[in-house]
Coordinates of C-alpha atoms in Angstrom, one line a residue:
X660 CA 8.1 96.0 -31.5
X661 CA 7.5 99.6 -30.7
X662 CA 5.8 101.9 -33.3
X663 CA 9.6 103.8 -33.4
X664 CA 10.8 100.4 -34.3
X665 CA 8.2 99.9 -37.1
X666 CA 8.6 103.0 -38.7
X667 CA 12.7 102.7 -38.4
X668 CA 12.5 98.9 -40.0
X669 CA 10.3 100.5 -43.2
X670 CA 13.6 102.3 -44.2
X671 CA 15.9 101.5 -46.2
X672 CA 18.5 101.8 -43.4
X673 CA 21.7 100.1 -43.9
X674 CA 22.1 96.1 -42.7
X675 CA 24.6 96.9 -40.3
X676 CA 22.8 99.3 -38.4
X677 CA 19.8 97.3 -37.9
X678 CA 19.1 96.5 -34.5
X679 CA 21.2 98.2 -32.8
X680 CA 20.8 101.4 -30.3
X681 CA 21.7 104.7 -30.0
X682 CA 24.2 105.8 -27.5
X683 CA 22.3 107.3 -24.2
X684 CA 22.3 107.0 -20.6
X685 CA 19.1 107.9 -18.7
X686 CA 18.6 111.4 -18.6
X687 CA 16.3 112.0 -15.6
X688 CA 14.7 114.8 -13.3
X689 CA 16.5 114.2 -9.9
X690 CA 18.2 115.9 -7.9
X691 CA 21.8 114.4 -7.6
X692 CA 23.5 113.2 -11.3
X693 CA 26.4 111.2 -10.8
X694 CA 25.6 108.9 -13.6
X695 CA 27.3 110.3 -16.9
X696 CA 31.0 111.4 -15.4
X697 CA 30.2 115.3 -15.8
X698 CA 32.4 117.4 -13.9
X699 CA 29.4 118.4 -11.1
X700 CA 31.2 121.6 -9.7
X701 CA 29.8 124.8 -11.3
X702 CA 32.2 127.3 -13.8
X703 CA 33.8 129.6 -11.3
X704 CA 32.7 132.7 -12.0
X705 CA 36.0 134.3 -13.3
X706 CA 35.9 131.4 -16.1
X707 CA 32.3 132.1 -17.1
X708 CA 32.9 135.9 -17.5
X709 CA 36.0 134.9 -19.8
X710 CA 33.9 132.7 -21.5
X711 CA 30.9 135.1 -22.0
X712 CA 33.7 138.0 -23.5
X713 CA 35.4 135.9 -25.7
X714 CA 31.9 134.4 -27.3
X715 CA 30.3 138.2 -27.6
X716 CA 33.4 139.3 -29.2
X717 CA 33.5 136.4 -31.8
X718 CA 29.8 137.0 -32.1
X719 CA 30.6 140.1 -34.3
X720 CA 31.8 138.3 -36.9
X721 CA 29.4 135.1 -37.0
X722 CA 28.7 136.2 -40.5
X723 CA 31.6 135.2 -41.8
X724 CA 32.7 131.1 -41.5
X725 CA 35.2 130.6 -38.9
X726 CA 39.0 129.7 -38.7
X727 CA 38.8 126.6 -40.7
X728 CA 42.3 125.4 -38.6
X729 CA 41.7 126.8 -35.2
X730 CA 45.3 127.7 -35.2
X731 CA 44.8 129.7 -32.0
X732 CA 43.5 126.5 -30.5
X733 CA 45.6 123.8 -31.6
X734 CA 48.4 126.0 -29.8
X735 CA 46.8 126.8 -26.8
X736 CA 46.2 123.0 -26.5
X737 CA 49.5 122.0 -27.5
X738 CA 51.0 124.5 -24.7
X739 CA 48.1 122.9 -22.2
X740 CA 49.9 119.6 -22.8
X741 CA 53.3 120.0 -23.3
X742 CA 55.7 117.3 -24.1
X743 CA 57.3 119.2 -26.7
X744 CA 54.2 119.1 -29.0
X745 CA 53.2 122.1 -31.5
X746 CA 50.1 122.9 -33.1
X747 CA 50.8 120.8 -36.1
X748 CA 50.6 117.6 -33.7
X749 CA 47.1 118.4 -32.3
X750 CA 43.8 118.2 -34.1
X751 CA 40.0 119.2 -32.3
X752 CA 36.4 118.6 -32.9
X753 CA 33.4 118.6 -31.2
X754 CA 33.9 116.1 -28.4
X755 CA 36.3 113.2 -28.2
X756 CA 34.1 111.1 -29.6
X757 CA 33.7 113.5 -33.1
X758 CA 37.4 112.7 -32.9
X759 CA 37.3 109.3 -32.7
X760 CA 34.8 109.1 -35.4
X761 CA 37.2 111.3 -37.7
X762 CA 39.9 108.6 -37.5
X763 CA 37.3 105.2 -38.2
X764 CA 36.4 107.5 -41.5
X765 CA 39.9 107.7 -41.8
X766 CA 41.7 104.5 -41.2
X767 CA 38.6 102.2 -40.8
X768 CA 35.6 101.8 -43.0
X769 CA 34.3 98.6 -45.2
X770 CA 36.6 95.5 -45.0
X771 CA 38.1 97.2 -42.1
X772 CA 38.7 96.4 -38.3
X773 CA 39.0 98.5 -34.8
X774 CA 39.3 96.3 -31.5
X775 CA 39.2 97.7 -28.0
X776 CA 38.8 95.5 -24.8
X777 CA 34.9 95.1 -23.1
X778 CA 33.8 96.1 -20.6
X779 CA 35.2 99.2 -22.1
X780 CA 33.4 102.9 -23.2
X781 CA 30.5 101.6 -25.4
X782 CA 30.4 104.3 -27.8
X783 CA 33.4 102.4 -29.8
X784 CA 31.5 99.8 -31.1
X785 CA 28.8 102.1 -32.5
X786 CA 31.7 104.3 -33.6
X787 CA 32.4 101.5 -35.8
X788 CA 28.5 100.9 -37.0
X789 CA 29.0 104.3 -37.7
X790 CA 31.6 104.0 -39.8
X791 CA 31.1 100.3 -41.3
X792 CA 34.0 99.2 -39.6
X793 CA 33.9 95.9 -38.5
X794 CA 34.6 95.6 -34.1
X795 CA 36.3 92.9 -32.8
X796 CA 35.6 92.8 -28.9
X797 CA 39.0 91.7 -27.2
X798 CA 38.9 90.5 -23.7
X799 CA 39.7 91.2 -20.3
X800 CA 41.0 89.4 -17.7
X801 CA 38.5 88.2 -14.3
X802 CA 39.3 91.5 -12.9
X803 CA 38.7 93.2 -16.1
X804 CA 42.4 94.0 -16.1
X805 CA 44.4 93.9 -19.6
X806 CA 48.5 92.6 -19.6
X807 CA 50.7 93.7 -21.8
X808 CA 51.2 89.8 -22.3
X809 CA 47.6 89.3 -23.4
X810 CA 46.6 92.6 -25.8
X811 CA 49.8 92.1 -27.8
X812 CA 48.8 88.5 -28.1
X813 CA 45.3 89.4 -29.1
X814 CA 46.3 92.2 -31.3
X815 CA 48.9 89.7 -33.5
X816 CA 46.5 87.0 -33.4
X817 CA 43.7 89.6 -34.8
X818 CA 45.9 91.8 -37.0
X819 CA 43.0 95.2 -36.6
X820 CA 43.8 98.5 -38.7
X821 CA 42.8 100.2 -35.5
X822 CA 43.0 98.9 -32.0
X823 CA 41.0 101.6 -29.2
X824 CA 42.6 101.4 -25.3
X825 CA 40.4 103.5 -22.8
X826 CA 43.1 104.4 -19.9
X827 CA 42.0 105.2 -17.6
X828 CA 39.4 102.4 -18.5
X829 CA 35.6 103.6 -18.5
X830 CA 33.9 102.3 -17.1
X831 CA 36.2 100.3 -14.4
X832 CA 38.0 103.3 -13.7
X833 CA 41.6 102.1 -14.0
X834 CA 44.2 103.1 -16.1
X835 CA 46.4 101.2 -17.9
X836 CA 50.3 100.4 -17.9
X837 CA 52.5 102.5 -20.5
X838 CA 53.6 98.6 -21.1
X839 CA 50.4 97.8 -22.4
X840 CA 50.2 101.0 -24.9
X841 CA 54.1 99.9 -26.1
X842 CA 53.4 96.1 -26.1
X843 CA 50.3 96.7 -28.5
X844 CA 51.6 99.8 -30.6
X845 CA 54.5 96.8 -31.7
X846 CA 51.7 93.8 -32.2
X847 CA 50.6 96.2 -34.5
X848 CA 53.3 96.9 -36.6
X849 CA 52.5 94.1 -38.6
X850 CA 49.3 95.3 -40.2
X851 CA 50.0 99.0 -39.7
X852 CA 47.5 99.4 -37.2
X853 CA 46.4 102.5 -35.3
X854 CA 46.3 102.4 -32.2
X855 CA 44.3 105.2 -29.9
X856 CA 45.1 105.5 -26.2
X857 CA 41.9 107.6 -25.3
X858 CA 42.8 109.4 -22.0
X859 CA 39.3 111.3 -21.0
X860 CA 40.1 111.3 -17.6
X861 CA 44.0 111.5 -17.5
X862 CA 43.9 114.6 -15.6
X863 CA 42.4 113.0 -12.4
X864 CA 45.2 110.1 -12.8
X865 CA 46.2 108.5 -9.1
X866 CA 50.5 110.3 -8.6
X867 CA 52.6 108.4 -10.7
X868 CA 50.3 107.0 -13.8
X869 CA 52.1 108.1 -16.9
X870 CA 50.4 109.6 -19.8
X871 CA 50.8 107.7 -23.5
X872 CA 51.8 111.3 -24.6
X873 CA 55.1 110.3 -23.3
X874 CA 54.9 107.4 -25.7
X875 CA 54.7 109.7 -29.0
X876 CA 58.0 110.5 -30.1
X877 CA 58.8 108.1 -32.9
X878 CA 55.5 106.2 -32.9
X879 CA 53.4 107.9 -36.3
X880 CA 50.6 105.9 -35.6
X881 CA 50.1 106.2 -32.1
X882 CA 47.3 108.7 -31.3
X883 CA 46.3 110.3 -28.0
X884 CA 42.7 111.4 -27.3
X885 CA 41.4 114.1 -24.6
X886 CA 38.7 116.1 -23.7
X887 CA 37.8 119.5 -22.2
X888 CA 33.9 117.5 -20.9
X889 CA 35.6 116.2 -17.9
X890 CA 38.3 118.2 -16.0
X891 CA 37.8 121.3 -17.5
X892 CA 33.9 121.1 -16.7
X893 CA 33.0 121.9 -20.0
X894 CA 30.7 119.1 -21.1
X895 CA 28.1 120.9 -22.6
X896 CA 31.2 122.9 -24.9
X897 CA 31.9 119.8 -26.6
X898 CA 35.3 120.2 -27.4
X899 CA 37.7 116.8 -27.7
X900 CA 41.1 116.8 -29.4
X901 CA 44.3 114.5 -29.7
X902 CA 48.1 114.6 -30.2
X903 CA 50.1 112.8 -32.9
X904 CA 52.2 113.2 -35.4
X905 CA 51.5 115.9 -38.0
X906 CA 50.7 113.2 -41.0
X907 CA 47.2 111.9 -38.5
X908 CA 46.0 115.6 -38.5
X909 CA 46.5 115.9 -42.1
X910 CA 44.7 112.3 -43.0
X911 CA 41.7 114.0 -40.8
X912 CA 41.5 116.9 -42.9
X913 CA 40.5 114.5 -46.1
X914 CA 37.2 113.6 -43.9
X915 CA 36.2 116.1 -41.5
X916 CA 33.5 118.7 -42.3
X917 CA 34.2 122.2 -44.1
X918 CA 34.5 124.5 -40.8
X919 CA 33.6 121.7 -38.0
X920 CA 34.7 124.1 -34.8
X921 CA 32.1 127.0 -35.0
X922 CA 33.7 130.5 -34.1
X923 CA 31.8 130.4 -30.7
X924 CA 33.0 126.6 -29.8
X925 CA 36.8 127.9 -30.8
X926 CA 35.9 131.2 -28.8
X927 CA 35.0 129.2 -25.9
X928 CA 37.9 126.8 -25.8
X929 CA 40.1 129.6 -26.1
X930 CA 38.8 131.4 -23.2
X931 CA 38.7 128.5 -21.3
X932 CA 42.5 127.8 -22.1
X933 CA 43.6 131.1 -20.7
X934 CA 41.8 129.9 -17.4
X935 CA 43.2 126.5 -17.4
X936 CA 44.9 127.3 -13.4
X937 CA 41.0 128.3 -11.9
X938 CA 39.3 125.1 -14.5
X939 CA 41.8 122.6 -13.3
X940 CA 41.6 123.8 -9.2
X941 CA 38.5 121.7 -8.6
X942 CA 40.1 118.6 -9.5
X943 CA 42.3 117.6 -6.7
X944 CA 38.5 118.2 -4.6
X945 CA 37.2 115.3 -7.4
X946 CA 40.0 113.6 -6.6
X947 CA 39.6 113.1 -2.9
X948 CA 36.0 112.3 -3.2
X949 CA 36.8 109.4 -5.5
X950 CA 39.4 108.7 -3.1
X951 CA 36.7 108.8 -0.3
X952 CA 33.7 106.5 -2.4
X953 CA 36.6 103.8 -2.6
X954 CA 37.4 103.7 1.4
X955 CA 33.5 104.0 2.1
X956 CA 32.7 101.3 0.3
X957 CA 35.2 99.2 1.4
X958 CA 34.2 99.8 5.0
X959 CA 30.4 99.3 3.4
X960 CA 31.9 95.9 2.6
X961 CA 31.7 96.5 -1.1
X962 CA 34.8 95.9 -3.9
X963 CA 35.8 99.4 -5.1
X964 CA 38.4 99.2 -8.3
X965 CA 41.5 101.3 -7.7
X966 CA 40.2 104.6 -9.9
X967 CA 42.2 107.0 -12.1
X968 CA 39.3 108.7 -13.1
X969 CA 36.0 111.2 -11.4
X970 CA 34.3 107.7 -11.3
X971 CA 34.3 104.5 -8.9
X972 CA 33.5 101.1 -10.9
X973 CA 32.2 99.1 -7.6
X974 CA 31.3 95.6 -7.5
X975 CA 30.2 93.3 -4.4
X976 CA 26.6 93.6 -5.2
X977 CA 24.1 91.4 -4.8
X978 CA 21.4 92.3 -6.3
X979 CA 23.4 95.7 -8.0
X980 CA 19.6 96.8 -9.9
X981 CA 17.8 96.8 -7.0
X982 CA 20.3 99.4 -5.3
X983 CA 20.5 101.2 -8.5
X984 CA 16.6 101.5 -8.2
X985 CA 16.8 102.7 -4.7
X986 CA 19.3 105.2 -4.9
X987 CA 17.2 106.8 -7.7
X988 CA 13.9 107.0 -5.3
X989 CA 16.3 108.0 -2.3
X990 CA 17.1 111.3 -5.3
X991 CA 20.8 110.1 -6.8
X992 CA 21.2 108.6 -10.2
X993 CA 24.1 106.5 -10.5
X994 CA 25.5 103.9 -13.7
X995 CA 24.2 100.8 -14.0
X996 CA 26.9 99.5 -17.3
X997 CA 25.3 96.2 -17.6
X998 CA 27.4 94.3 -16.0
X999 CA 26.5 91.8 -12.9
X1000 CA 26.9 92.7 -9.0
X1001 CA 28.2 96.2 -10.4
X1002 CA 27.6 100.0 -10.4
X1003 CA 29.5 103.2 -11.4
X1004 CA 29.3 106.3 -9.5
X1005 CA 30.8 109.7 -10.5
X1006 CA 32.9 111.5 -8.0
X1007 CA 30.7 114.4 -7.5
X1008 CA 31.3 117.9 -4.9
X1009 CA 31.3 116.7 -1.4
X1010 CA 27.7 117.5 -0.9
X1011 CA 26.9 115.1 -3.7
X1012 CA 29.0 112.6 -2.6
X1013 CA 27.5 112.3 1.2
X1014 CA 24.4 112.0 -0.1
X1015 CA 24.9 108.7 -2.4
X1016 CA 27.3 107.1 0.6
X1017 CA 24.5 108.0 3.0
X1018 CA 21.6 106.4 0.8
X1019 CA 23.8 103.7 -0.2
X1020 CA 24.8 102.7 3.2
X1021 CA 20.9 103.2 4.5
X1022 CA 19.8 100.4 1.3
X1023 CA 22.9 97.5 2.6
X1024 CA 22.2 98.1 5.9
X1025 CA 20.2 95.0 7.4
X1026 CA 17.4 97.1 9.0
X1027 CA 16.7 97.7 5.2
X1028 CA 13.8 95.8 4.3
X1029 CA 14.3 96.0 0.5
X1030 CA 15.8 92.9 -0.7
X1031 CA 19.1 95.2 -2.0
X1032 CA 21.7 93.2 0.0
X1033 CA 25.3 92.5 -0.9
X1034 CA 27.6 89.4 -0.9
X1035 CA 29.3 88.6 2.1

């Protein structure tokens, strides 16, 4: 046991967070990242000045706490998304994931349940350590797909006060039928369950994948969850919000923090909001690179998962850590999620992108003498 270890254990931490680890992927010095689903394309320069003005201006005031509703934000958002939604339907906080935690203090807690469906986002379970909610771990299919058929049957069979579907699904990439998200919202009906469809990456969704926000009308404890890390390339903003009806954004306001958005956070995502045309224009560029890591690595041999994300799940691999490893000394840090014969790259600019197929394709190709093969 490491000396962090010992000190932890001496505390009087509670049972169910003992053991466990804190969310983190590797955070090292190289020179390509395409490990952690940023947004790689820089702020264009317009959005950064917008950004800048809007955070001096609310500067002036920093004495003084700041809108405790973002009203200015919920309607910019609400406008963003359409649908018919307002600014009562749409809450914020600082990341998705401050979101997420907001409803399992909510709806969750002790003698509680939230299920989702591994090999999914790995921040839900601790999400639920968090919160002392007790995680139940669906599961997936061979191809780590999820049937309507199968999460409504798991969802009766488990009765959970909140059930989590990622769609598009991190970190496979794919997004999930509207089927699904209807099938499970009934299963649920029984023990009044929440259900969250957490949409990160819907805006880089393949032509014709709905959006669960289509799904709202009617449905008071259905919950959609975005982001502004992701598209918008604002990751290090931490701004994450969702859409439902009026009565979730009031049970949120029993739990979250006095004044949780600072001025310059709201500042930002207002600014930001006003740019959304110049945010959104590198998207369709992320897009086609995705588009191009999945016919490259087909070619390459490999098993690319159809992606509605800025990510490619990829599987085929032989010995998947020993590529990993190599792609890392060749300068491009990629995902390894854990799971067998598989990596996850980001879709990065098309600079960044050459560079992993190149280094990728030099480590499976059979002149490589480094033991980092693939199945044939």
């Amino acid at each position: 046991m490491s000396d962090q270890l010992e000190r932890l254990a001496k505390l009087p931490l509670r049972e169910n967070l003992r053991g466990i680890e804190p969310y983190g992927a590797p955070q090292l010095d190289v020179p390509i990242l395409l490990n952690v689903n940023e947004n790689t394309h820089p702020l264009p320069e317009a959005v950064s000045r917008a950004i800048s003005e809007e955070v001096s201006a609310a500067a002036a005031s920093l004495n003084r706490y700041p809108d405790r509703e973002f009203t200015e934000l919920r309607e910019r958002l609400a406008d963003y998304l359409g649908h018919g939604l307002d600014a009562a339907n749409m809450w914020a906080a600082n990341g998705s994931n401050e979101v997420l935690q907001q409803i399992l203090q909510a709806f969750g807690g002790p003698g509680r349940t939230v299920m989702s469906f591994p090999p999914t986002y790995s921040m839900y379970p601790l999400l639920a350590s968090g919160t002392d909610t007790t995680y139940l771990a669906g599961e997936r299919s061979g191809d780590f797909g999820l049937s309507a058929r199968s999460a409504a049957d798991q969802v009766t069979e488990a009765a959970p006060d909140i059930v989590i579907l990622c769609s598009p699904n991190n970190p496979t990439g794919t997004a999930l039928g509207l089927d699904v998200v209807e099938a499970v919202y009934e299963a649920g009906r029984a023990s009044q369950a929440i259900v969250i469809v957490d949409e990160a990456y819907a805006e880089f969704a393949l032509s014709g994948t709905g959006s669960a926000l289509t799904l709202l009308p009617g449905r008071e404890r259905l919950i959609v969850t975005r982001t502004m890390s992701k598209a918008f390339a604002l990751a290090g903003a931490r701004l994450g919000y969702l859409a439902a009806a009026p009565e979730i954004a009031d049970a949120l306001r029993l739990v979250r923090l006095p004044y949780h958005l600072s001025a310059v956070t709201q500042a930002t995502a207002n600014a930001a909001l006003k740019q959304v045309d110049a945010l959104l224009a590198t998207v369709e560029d992320i897009k086609g690179q995705r588009d191009r890591i999945v016919r490259e690595l087909t070619r390459l041999g490999l098993e690319p998962a159809v992606s509605d994300s800025n990510f490619v799940f990829f599987g085929g691999l032989e010995h998947s850590r020993a590529i990993w490893q190599g792609l890392l000394e060749a300068g491009v840090l990629i995902r390894d999620v854990g799971i067998a014969g598989h990596l996850r790259v980001t879709a990065g600019t098309e600079t960044e992108t050459t560079a992993f197929l190149q280094a990728l394709e030099g480590l499976l190709s059979p002149a490589a003498d480094t033991g980092t093969g693939h199945d044939s």
